Amino acid sequence: MDQDAVRALYDEQMRRGARPDGPGVTVERVGDVVRQTGPAHAWNGVLWSRLEAHTADRAIREQLEHYTALGLGFEWKHYDHDGPADLAVRLLAAGLTAEEPESLLVAETGGADTAARPPEGVELHPVTDPAGVELVARVHAEAFGTDASDLRRRLLDRLAAHPGTVAAVVALADGRPVSSARLELTPGTAFAGLWGGGTVPGWRGRGIYRTLVAHRARIAAEHGYRYLQVDATEMSRPILERLGFVRLATTTPYVHTPGR
């Protein structure tokens, strides 16, 4: 893989040329910033920027003013190859807070391991209705220890308005949801995104996560996507690298909460 070329393609298609990821959401380019704005439960934030030292502070201030006027929190999705070199420092100085960095990993669908199958006693079920979405939310809350309310609403919105752009799956063990994940398909791009892969404590280390990666890789290949993309935590990164994923960048969420 030509990592520089793939990184440039990712920046162009998935960041600079981003499409709205749900109903009621807009993506706009304002100067040298691309941002998404939607309801409070949607993902709101900056997807791409091309800033210089003399333009960065003003651009950051403009995004703060934009989202604050709407009463929305937002995320500035910073990549380590974004300029200027001190952009992260400027975001912190403006009052944003850095969350845990993640690794942008990519693999070619044709080279991905799609042979993995669930361990004995575990079955994969596609998520197509509110009952399935509820199972995904339950897994997410238990696996990550976070509130899954916004995820629940976003997934329901997507399945209702654009069902062909998301494929969610839940793993059941004796009827209990123990793992879940989703695949986001962006028409007109080369990238299919792996999101939300998580397994509840007690079921980790049994190959379920690897199975969900293989399951989604098969779907992406069937739909003609060339690359799989994932923002990987330090927990999932080693697994994905063993499956052939390559790191393209480090991405760090810088978040701002209304009222700060």
PDB file of C-alpha atoms in Angstrom:
ATOM      1  CA  MET A   1       0.000   0.000   0.000  1.00  0.00           C
ATOM      2  CA  ASP A   2       1.202   3.490  -0.886  1.00  0.00           C
ATOM      3  CA  GLN A   3       0.361   5.002   2.500  1.00  0.00           C
ATOM      4  CA  ASP A   4       0.891   8.621   1.439  1.00  0.00           C
ATOM      5  CA  ALA A   5      -1.433   8.204  -1.546  1.00  0.00           C
ATOM      6  CA  VAL A   6      -4.127   6.451   0.479  1.00  0.00           C
ATOM      7  CA  ARG A   7      -3.913   9.093   3.217  1.00  0.00           C
ATOM      8  CA  ALA A   8      -4.347  11.828   0.612  1.00  0.00           C
ATOM      9  CA  LEU A   9      -7.333   9.982  -0.883  1.00  0.00           C
ATOM     10  CA  TYR A  10      -8.882   9.582   2.566  1.00  0.00           C
ATOM     11  CA  ASP A  11      -8.435  13.277   3.321  1.00  0.00           C
ATOM     12  CA  GLU A  12     -10.008  14.223  -0.004  1.00  0.00           C
ATOM     13  CA  GLN A  13     -12.991  11.862   0.038  1.00  0.00           C
ATOM     14  CA  MET A  14     -13.836  11.403   3.713  1.00  0.00           C
ATOM     15  CA  ARG A  15     -12.815  14.750   5.184  1.00  0.00           C
ATOM     16  CA  ARG A  16     -12.632  17.562   2.626  1.00  0.00           C
ATOM     17  CA  GLY A  17     -15.410  15.998   0.537  1.00  0.00           C
ATOM     18  CA  ALA A  18     -17.440  14.651   3.466  1.00  0.00           C
ATOM     19  CA  ARG A  19     -21.129  13.893   3.056  1.00  0.00           C
ATOM     20  CA  PRO A  20     -23.777  14.345   5.780  1.00  0.00           C
ATOM     21  CA  ASP A  21     -23.926  11.178   7.875  1.00  0.00           C
ATOM     22  CA  GLY A  22     -27.625  11.319   8.736  1.00  0.00           C
ATOM     23  CA  PRO A  23     -30.958  13.082   8.180  1.00  0.00           C
ATOM     24  CA  GLY A  24     -31.207  16.661   9.359  1.00  0.00           C
ATOM     25  CA  VAL A  25     -27.445  17.061   9.061  1.00  0.00           C
ATOM     26  CA  THR A  26     -25.537  19.473   6.828  1.00  0.00           C
ATOM     27  CA  VAL A  27     -21.882  19.616   5.791  1.00  0.00           C
ATOM     28  CA  GLU A  28     -20.485  22.945   4.684  1.00  0.00           C
ATOM     29  CA  ARG A  29     -17.134  24.399   3.750  1.00  0.00           C
ATOM     30  CA  VAL A  30     -16.470  27.741   5.411  1.00  0.00           C
ATOM     31  CA  GLY A  31     -13.162  29.166   4.289  1.00  0.00           C
ATOM     32  CA  ASP A  32     -10.592  26.458   4.884  1.00  0.00           C
ATOM     33  CA  VAL A  33     -12.743  24.448   7.284  1.00  0.00           C
ATOM     34  CA  VAL A  34     -15.260  21.668   6.569  1.00  0.00           C
ATOM     35  CA  ARG A  35     -17.768  21.156   9.369  1.00  0.00           C
ATOM     36  CA  GLN A  36     -20.899  19.134  10.048  1.00  0.00           C
ATOM     37  CA  THR A  37     -23.908  20.538  11.890  1.00  0.00           C
ATOM     38  CA  GLY A  38     -27.031  18.684  12.950  1.00  0.00           C
ATOM     39  CA  PRO A  39     -29.338  17.967  15.890  1.00  0.00           C
ATOM     40  CA  ALA A  40     -27.873  17.670  19.376  1.00  0.00           C
ATOM     41  CA  HIS A  41     -27.766  13.863  19.162  1.00  0.00           C
ATOM     42  CA  ALA A  42     -25.875  13.959  15.837  1.00  0.00           C
ATOM     43  CA  TRP A  43     -22.117  14.168  15.470  1.00  0.00           C
ATOM     44  CA  ASN A  44     -21.265  17.865  15.274  1.00  0.00           C
ATOM     45  CA  GLY A  45     -17.790  19.049  14.482  1.00  0.00           C
ATOM     46  CA  VAL A  46     -14.889  19.911  12.211  1.00  0.00           C
ATOM     47  CA  LEU A  47     -13.912  17.187   9.757  1.00  0.00           C
ATOM     48  CA  TRP A  48     -11.129  18.872   7.805  1.00  0.00           C
ATOM     49  CA  SER A  49      -9.127  22.065   7.785  1.00  0.00           C
ATOM     50  CA  ARG A  50      -6.260  23.577   5.851  1.00  0.00           C
ATOM     51  CA  LEU A  51      -4.988  26.356   8.061  1.00  0.00           C
ATOM     52  CA  GLU A  52      -1.888  28.480   8.332  1.00  0.00           C
ATOM     53  CA  ALA A  53      -0.335  30.013  11.415  1.00  0.00           C
ATOM     54  CA  HIS A  54      -1.934  33.386  10.610  1.00  0.00           C
ATOM     55  CA  THR A  55      -5.433  31.952   9.977  1.00  0.00           C
ATOM     56  CA  ALA A  56      -5.768  29.205  12.583  1.00  0.00           C
ATOM     57  CA  ASP A  57      -6.865  31.213  15.643  1.00  0.00           C
ATOM     58  CA  ARG A  58      -9.558  33.046  13.718  1.00  0.00           C
ATOM     59  CA  ALA A  59     -10.875  29.788  12.212  1.00  0.00           C
ATOM     60  CA  ILE A  60     -11.030  28.165  15.657  1.00  0.00           C
ATOM     61  CA  ARG A  61     -12.876  31.182  17.061  1.00  0.00           C
ATOM     62  CA  GLU A  62     -15.383  31.071  14.186  1.00  0.00           C
ATOM     63  CA  GLN A  63     -16.214  27.413  14.847  1.00  0.00           C
ATOM     64  CA  LEU A  64     -16.667  28.114  18.558  1.00  0.00           C
ATOM     65  CA  GLU A  65     -19.035  30.960  17.728  1.00  0.00           C
ATOM     66  CA  HIS A  66     -20.959  28.836  15.207  1.00  0.00           C
ATOM     67  CA  TYR A  67     -21.703  25.915  17.503  1.00  0.00           C
ATOM     68  CA  THR A  68     -22.136  28.032  20.638  1.00  0.00           C
ATOM     69  CA  ALA A  69     -24.809  30.123  18.907  1.00  0.00           C
ATOM     70  CA  LEU A  70     -26.698  26.882  18.226  1.00  0.00           C
ATOM     71  CA  GLY A  71     -26.227  25.611  21.778  1.00  0.00           C
ATOM     72  CA  LEU A  72     -24.269  22.622  20.505  1.00  0.00           C
ATOM     73  CA  GLY A  73     -21.161  20.901  21.708  1.00  0.00           C
ATOM     74  CA  PHE A  74     -18.744  19.914  18.972  1.00  0.00           C
ATOM     75  CA  GLU A  75     -15.588  17.984  18.187  1.00  0.00           C
ATOM     76  CA  TRP A  76     -12.606  19.171  16.181  1.00  0.00           C
ATOM     77  CA  LYS A  77     -11.237  15.981  14.654  1.00  0.00           C
ATOM     78  CA  HIS A  78      -7.524  16.670  14.529  1.00  0.00           C
ATOM     79  CA  TYR A  79      -5.049  14.555  12.556  1.00  0.00           C
ATOM     80  CA  ASP A  80      -1.329  14.683  13.211  1.00  0.00           C
ATOM     81  CA  HIS A  81      -0.593  15.779   9.634  1.00  0.00           C
ATOM     82  CA  ASP A  82      -2.958  18.783   9.835  1.00  0.00           C
ATOM     83  CA  GLY A  83      -1.421  22.233   9.829  1.00  0.00           C
ATOM     84  CA  PRO A  84      -0.206  24.405  11.300  1.00  0.00           C
ATOM     85  CA  ALA A  85       2.165  22.288  13.360  1.00  0.00           C
ATOM     86  CA  ASP A  86       0.878  23.788  16.609  1.00  0.00           C
ATOM     87  CA  LEU A  87      -2.844  23.436  15.802  1.00  0.00           C
ATOM     88  CA  ALA A  88      -3.386  21.111  18.768  1.00  0.00           C
ATOM     89  CA  VAL A  89      -1.858  23.679  21.132  1.00  0.00           C
ATOM     90  CA  ARG A  90      -4.107  26.376  19.697  1.00  0.00           C
ATOM     91  CA  LEU A  91      -7.211  24.219  20.167  1.00  0.00           C
ATOM     92  CA  LEU A  92      -6.342  23.677  23.814  1.00  0.00           C
ATOM     93  CA  ALA A  93      -5.681  27.390  24.295  1.00  0.00           C
ATOM     94  CA  ALA A  94      -9.138  28.130  22.878  1.00  0.00           C
ATOM     95  CA  GLY A  95     -10.776  25.998  25.569  1.00  0.00           C
ATOM     96  CA  LEU A  96     -11.222  22.661  23.825  1.00  0.00           C
ATOM     97  CA  THR A  97     -10.325  19.459  25.658  1.00  0.00           C
ATOM     98  CA  ALA A  98      -8.302  16.604  24.183  1.00  0.00           C
ATOM     99  CA  GLU A  99      -9.689  13.085  24.458  1.00  0.00           C
ATOM    100  CA  GLU A 100      -7.745   9.851  23.957  1.00  0.00           C
ATOM    101  CA  PRO A 101      -5.938   9.725  20.596  1.00  0.00           C
ATOM    102  CA  GLU A 102      -6.776   6.951  18.136  1.00  0.00           C
ATOM    103  CA  SER A 103      -4.971   5.424  15.168  1.00  0.00           C
ATOM    104  CA  LEU A 104      -6.420   5.831  11.683  1.00  0.00           C
ATOM    105  CA  LEU A 105      -5.951   2.335  10.241  1.00  0.00           C
ATOM    106  CA  VAL A 106      -6.707   1.178   6.710  1.00  0.00           C
ATOM    107  CA  ALA A 107      -6.700  -2.193   4.955  1.00  0.00           C
ATOM    108  CA  GLU A 108      -7.601  -3.219   1.430  1.00  0.00           C
ATOM    109  CA  THR A 109     -10.817  -5.233   1.425  1.00  0.00           C
ATOM    110  CA  GLY A 110      -9.253  -7.701  -0.994  1.00  0.00           C
ATOM    111  CA  GLY A 111      -6.485  -8.441   1.488  1.00  0.00           C
ATOM    112  CA  ALA A 112      -8.570  -8.523   4.643  1.00  0.00           C
ATOM    113  CA  ASP A 113      -9.167 -11.762   6.536  1.00  0.00           C
ATOM    114  CA  THR A 114     -12.830 -12.597   5.916  1.00  0.00           C
ATOM    115  CA  ALA A 115     -12.681 -16.233   7.016  1.00  0.00           C
ATOM    116  CA  ALA A 116     -13.198 -15.773  10.771  1.00  0.00           C
ATOM    117  CA  ARG A 117     -16.414 -17.240  12.148  1.00  0.00           C
ATOM    118  CA  PRO A 118     -18.080 -16.819  15.557  1.00  0.00           C
ATOM    119  CA  PRO A 119     -16.984 -19.077  18.426  1.00  0.00           C
ATOM    120  CA  GLU A 120     -19.268 -21.908  19.430  1.00  0.00           C
ATOM    121  CA  GLY A 121     -22.511 -20.717  20.982  1.00  0.00           C
ATOM    122  CA  VAL A 122     -22.348 -17.235  19.437  1.00  0.00           C
ATOM    123  CA  GLU A 123     -24.504 -16.148  16.492  1.00  0.00           C
ATOM    124  CA  LEU A 124     -24.396 -12.950  14.445  1.00  0.00           C
ATOM    125  CA  HIS A 125     -27.658 -11.167  13.692  1.00  0.00           C
ATOM    126  CA  PRO A 126     -28.116  -8.185  11.358  1.00  0.00           C
ATOM    127  CA  VAL A 127     -29.695  -5.105  12.907  1.00  0.00           C
ATOM    128  CA  THR A 128     -32.606  -3.784  10.864  1.00  0.00           C
ATOM    129  CA  ASP A 129     -35.205  -2.539  13.356  1.00  0.00           C
ATOM    130  CA  PRO A 130     -35.571  -0.685  16.687  1.00  0.00           C
ATOM    131  CA  ALA A 131     -35.311  -3.918  18.680  1.00  0.00           C
ATOM    132  CA  GLY A 132     -31.927  -4.633  17.130  1.00  0.00           C
ATOM    133  CA  VAL A 133     -30.787  -1.063  17.697  1.00  0.00           C
ATOM    134  CA  GLU A 134     -31.660  -1.438  21.374  1.00  0.00           C
ATOM    135  CA  LEU A 135     -29.380  -4.476  21.593  1.00  0.00           C
ATOM    136  CA  VAL A 136     -26.547  -2.510  19.983  1.00  0.00           C
ATOM    137  CA  ALA A 137     -27.047   0.297  22.490  1.00  0.00           C
ATOM    138  CA  ARG A 138     -27.001  -2.150  25.399  1.00  0.00           C
ATOM    139  CA  VAL A 139     -23.710  -3.651  24.238  1.00  0.00           C
ATOM    140  CA  HIS A 140     -22.174  -0.226  23.637  1.00  0.00           C
ATOM    141  CA  ALA A 141     -23.092   1.000  27.121  1.00  0.00           C
ATOM    142  CA  GLU A 142     -21.730  -2.133  28.794  1.00  0.00           C
ATOM    143  CA  ALA A 143     -18.614  -2.488  26.642  1.00  0.00           C
ATOM    144  CA  PHE A 144     -17.497   1.150  26.776  1.00  0.00           C
ATOM    145  CA  GLY A 145     -19.141   2.350  29.983  1.00  0.00           C
ATOM    146  CA  THR A 146     -20.740   5.323  28.258  1.00  0.00           C
ATOM    147  CA  ASP A 147     -24.256   6.579  27.601  1.00  0.00           C
ATOM    148  CA  ALA A 148     -25.521   5.137  24.319  1.00  0.00           C
ATOM    149  CA  SER A 149     -28.544   7.445  23.901  1.00  0.00           C
ATOM    150  CA  ASP A 150     -27.087   9.494  21.042  1.00  0.00           C
ATOM    151  CA  LEU A 151     -25.808   6.379  19.270  1.00  0.00           C
ATOM    152  CA  ARG A 152     -29.281   4.842  19.536  1.00  0.00           C
ATOM    153  CA  ARG A 153     -30.924   7.864  17.933  1.00  0.00           C
ATOM    154  CA  ARG A 154     -28.302   8.197  15.192  1.00  0.00           C
ATOM    155  CA  LEU A 155     -28.591   4.556  14.214  1.00  0.00           C
ATOM    156  CA  LEU A 156     -32.393   4.695  14.204  1.00  0.00           C
ATOM    157  CA  ASP A 157     -32.232   7.828  12.012  1.00  0.00           C
ATOM    158  CA  ARG A 158     -29.835   6.192   9.578  1.00  0.00           C
ATOM    159  CA  LEU A 159     -31.793   2.939   9.278  1.00  0.00           C
ATOM    160  CA  ALA A 160     -35.009   4.861   8.672  1.00  0.00           C
ATOM    161  CA  ALA A 161     -33.678   7.384   6.151  1.00  0.00           C
ATOM    162  CA  HIS A 162     -30.677   5.706   4.498  1.00  0.00           C
ATOM    163  CA  PRO A 163     -30.686   1.970   5.319  1.00  0.00           C
ATOM    164  CA  GLY A 164     -28.318   1.142   2.474  1.00  0.00           C
ATOM    165  CA  THR A 165     -25.505   3.175   4.027  1.00  0.00           C
ATOM    166  CA  VAL A 166     -25.170   1.295   7.325  1.00  0.00           C
ATOM    167  CA  ALA A 167     -24.881  -2.383   8.243  1.00  0.00           C
ATOM    168  CA  ALA A 168     -25.046  -3.045  11.967  1.00  0.00           C
ATOM    169  CA  VAL A 169     -24.634  -6.452  13.577  1.00  0.00           C
ATOM    170  CA  VAL A 170     -25.031  -7.864  17.075  1.00  0.00           C
ATOM    171  CA  ALA A 171     -23.495 -11.074  18.427  1.00  0.00           C
ATOM    172  CA  LEU A 172     -25.797 -13.115  20.674  1.00  0.00           C
ATOM    173  CA  ALA A 173     -24.780 -15.823  23.131  1.00  0.00           C
ATOM    174  CA  ASP A 174     -27.816 -17.783  24.331  1.00  0.00           C
ATOM    175  CA  GLY A 175     -29.935 -14.793  23.437  1.00  0.00           C
ATOM    176  CA  ARG A 176     -27.766 -12.295  25.317  1.00  0.00           C
ATOM    177  CA  PRO A 177     -26.094  -9.485  23.327  1.00  0.00           C
ATOM    178  CA  VAL A 178     -22.354  -9.734  23.970  1.00  0.00           C
ATOM    179  CA  SER A 179     -20.820  -7.765  21.082  1.00  0.00           C
ATOM    180  CA  SER A 180     -21.870  -5.383  18.326  1.00  0.00           C
ATOM    181  CA  ALA A 181     -20.474  -3.252  15.541  1.00  0.00           C
ATOM    182  CA  ARG A 182     -21.515  -1.316  12.476  1.00  0.00           C
ATOM    183  CA  LEU A 183     -20.230  -0.678   8.957  1.00  0.00           C
ATOM    184  CA  GLU A 184     -20.806   2.723   7.373  1.00  0.00           C
ATOM    185  CA  LEU A 185     -20.885   2.851   3.580  1.00  0.00           C
ATOM    186  CA  THR A 186     -20.347   6.254   1.973  1.00  0.00           C
ATOM    187  CA  PRO A 187     -21.501   6.206  -1.672  1.00  0.00           C
ATOM    188  CA  GLY A 188     -19.015   7.499  -4.202  1.00  0.00           C
ATOM    189  CA  THR A 189     -15.945   6.864  -2.039  1.00  0.00           C
ATOM    190  CA  ALA A 190     -13.373   4.084  -1.775  1.00  0.00           C
ATOM    191  CA  PHE A 191     -13.736   3.720   2.006  1.00  0.00           C
ATOM    192  CA  ALA A 192     -16.075   1.684   4.186  1.00  0.00           C
ATOM    193  CA  GLY A 193     -15.860   2.607   7.866  1.00  0.00           C
ATOM    194  CA  LEU A 194     -15.719   0.164  10.761  1.00  0.00           C
ATOM    195  CA  TRP A 195     -17.320   1.739  13.817  1.00  0.00           C
ATOM    196  CA  GLY A 196     -18.463   0.873  17.310  1.00  0.00           C
ATOM    197  CA  GLY A 197     -16.915  -2.580  17.589  1.00  0.00           C
ATOM    198  CA  GLY A 198     -17.141  -3.570  21.239  1.00  0.00           C
ATOM    199  CA  THR A 199     -17.476  -6.711  23.356  1.00  0.00           C
ATOM    200  CA  VAL A 200     -18.792  -6.857  26.907  1.00  0.00           C
ATOM    201  CA  PRO A 201     -16.450  -7.950  29.721  1.00  0.00           C
ATOM    202  CA  GLY A 202     -16.407 -11.699  30.164  1.00  0.00           C
ATOM    203  CA  TRP A 203     -16.631 -12.347  26.438  1.00  0.00           C
ATOM    204  CA  ARG A 204     -13.427 -10.670  25.324  1.00  0.00           C
ATOM    205  CA  GLY A 205     -10.485 -12.685  24.045  1.00  0.00           C
ATOM    206  CA  ARG A 206     -12.667 -15.285  22.321  1.00  0.00           C
ATOM    207  CA  GLY A 207     -12.348 -13.983  18.763  1.00  0.00           C
ATOM    208  CA  ILE A 208     -15.704 -12.219  18.546  1.00  0.00           C
ATOM    209  CA  TYR A 209     -14.199  -8.843  17.633  1.00  0.00           C
ATOM    210  CA  ARG A 210     -12.150 -10.466  14.864  1.00  0.00           C
ATOM    211  CA  THR A 211     -15.314 -12.175  13.624  1.00  0.00           C
ATOM    212  CA  LEU A 212     -17.163  -8.867  13.435  1.00  0.00           C
ATOM    213  CA  VAL A 213     -14.288  -7.341  11.441  1.00  0.00           C
ATOM    214  CA  ALA A 214     -14.418 -10.263   8.981  1.00  0.00           C
ATOM    215  CA  HIS A 215     -18.207 -10.053   8.734  1.00  0.00           C
ATOM    216  CA  ARG A 216     -18.107  -6.353   7.868  1.00  0.00           C
ATOM    217  CA  ALA A 217     -15.173  -6.811   5.484  1.00  0.00           C
ATOM    218  CA  ARG A 218     -17.253  -9.280   3.480  1.00  0.00           C
ATOM    219  CA  ILE A 219     -20.117  -6.785   3.228  1.00  0.00           C
ATOM    220  CA  ALA A 220     -17.772  -3.962   2.175  1.00  0.00           C
ATOM    221  CA  ALA A 221     -16.224  -6.158  -0.529  1.00  0.00           C
ATOM    222  CA  GLU A 222     -19.665  -7.156  -1.807  1.00  0.00           C
ATOM    223  CA  HIS A 223     -20.525  -3.467  -2.185  1.00  0.00           C
ATOM    224  CA  GLY A 224     -17.334  -2.733  -4.114  1.00  0.00           C
ATOM    225  CA  TYR A 225     -15.407  -0.715  -1.541  1.00  0.00           C
ATOM    226  CA  ARG A 226     -11.642  -0.895  -1.928  1.00  0.00           C
ATOM    227  CA  TYR A 227     -10.607   0.059   1.611  1.00  0.00           C
ATOM    228  CA  LEU A 228     -11.702  -0.578   5.169  1.00  0.00           C
ATOM    229  CA  GLN A 229     -11.074   2.292   7.592  1.00  0.00           C
ATOM    230  CA  VAL A 230     -11.201   2.377  11.384  1.00  0.00           C
ATOM    231  CA  ASP A 231     -10.280   4.822  14.138  1.00  0.00           C
ATOM    232  CA  ALA A 232      -8.710   2.300  16.488  1.00  0.00           C
ATOM    233  CA  THR A 233      -8.234   2.545  20.234  1.00  0.00           C
ATOM    234  CA  GLU A 234      -5.147   1.074  21.842  1.00  0.00           C
ATOM    235  CA  MET A 235      -7.277  -1.966  22.745  1.00  0.00           C
ATOM    236  CA  SER A 236      -8.250  -2.803  19.173  1.00  0.00           C
ATOM    237  CA  ARG A 237      -5.192  -1.507  17.283  1.00  0.00           C
ATOM    238  CA  PRO A 238      -2.953  -4.593  17.865  1.00  0.00           C
ATOM    239  CA  ILE A 239      -5.741  -6.936  16.737  1.00  0.00           C
ATOM    240  CA  LEU A 240      -6.358  -4.947  13.577  1.00  0.00           C
ATOM    241  CA  GLU A 241      -2.658  -4.669  12.745  1.00  0.00           C
ATOM    242  CA  ARG A 242      -2.389  -8.457  12.984  1.00  0.00           C
ATOM    243  CA  LEU A 243      -5.248  -8.603  10.476  1.00  0.00           C
ATOM    244  CA  GLY A 244      -3.266  -6.493   8.012  1.00  0.00           C
ATOM    245  CA  PHE A 245      -4.392  -2.954   8.820  1.00  0.00           C
ATOM    246  CA  VAL A 246      -1.812  -0.192   8.349  1.00  0.00           C
ATOM    247  CA  ARG A 247      -1.591   3.047  10.314  1.00  0.00           C
ATOM    248  CA  LEU A 248      -2.021   6.220   8.275  1.00  0.00           C
ATOM    249  CA  ALA A 249      -2.266   8.828  11.034  1.00  0.00           C
ATOM    250  CA  THR A 250      -3.053   9.574  14.644  1.00  0.00           C
ATOM    251  CA  THR A 251      -6.355  11.361  15.195  1.00  0.00           C
ATOM    252  CA  THR A 252      -7.312  13.124  18.402  1.00  0.00           C
ATOM    253  CA  PRO A 253     -10.773  14.460  19.275  1.00  0.00           C
ATOM    254  CA  TYR A 254     -10.737  17.972  20.706  1.00  0.00           C
ATOM    255  CA  VAL A 255     -14.164  18.628  22.197  1.00  0.00           C
ATOM    256  CA  HIS A 256     -16.061  21.665  23.384  1.00  0.00           C
ATOM    257  CA  THR A 257     -19.115  21.485  25.618  1.00  0.00           C
ATOM    258  CA  PRO A 258     -21.850  24.175  25.647  1.00  0.00           C
ATOM    259  CA  GLY A 259     -21.437  26.602  28.512  1.00  0.00           C
ATOM    260  CA  ARG A 260     -17.668  26.300  28.716  1.00  0.00           C
TER     261      ARG A 260
END
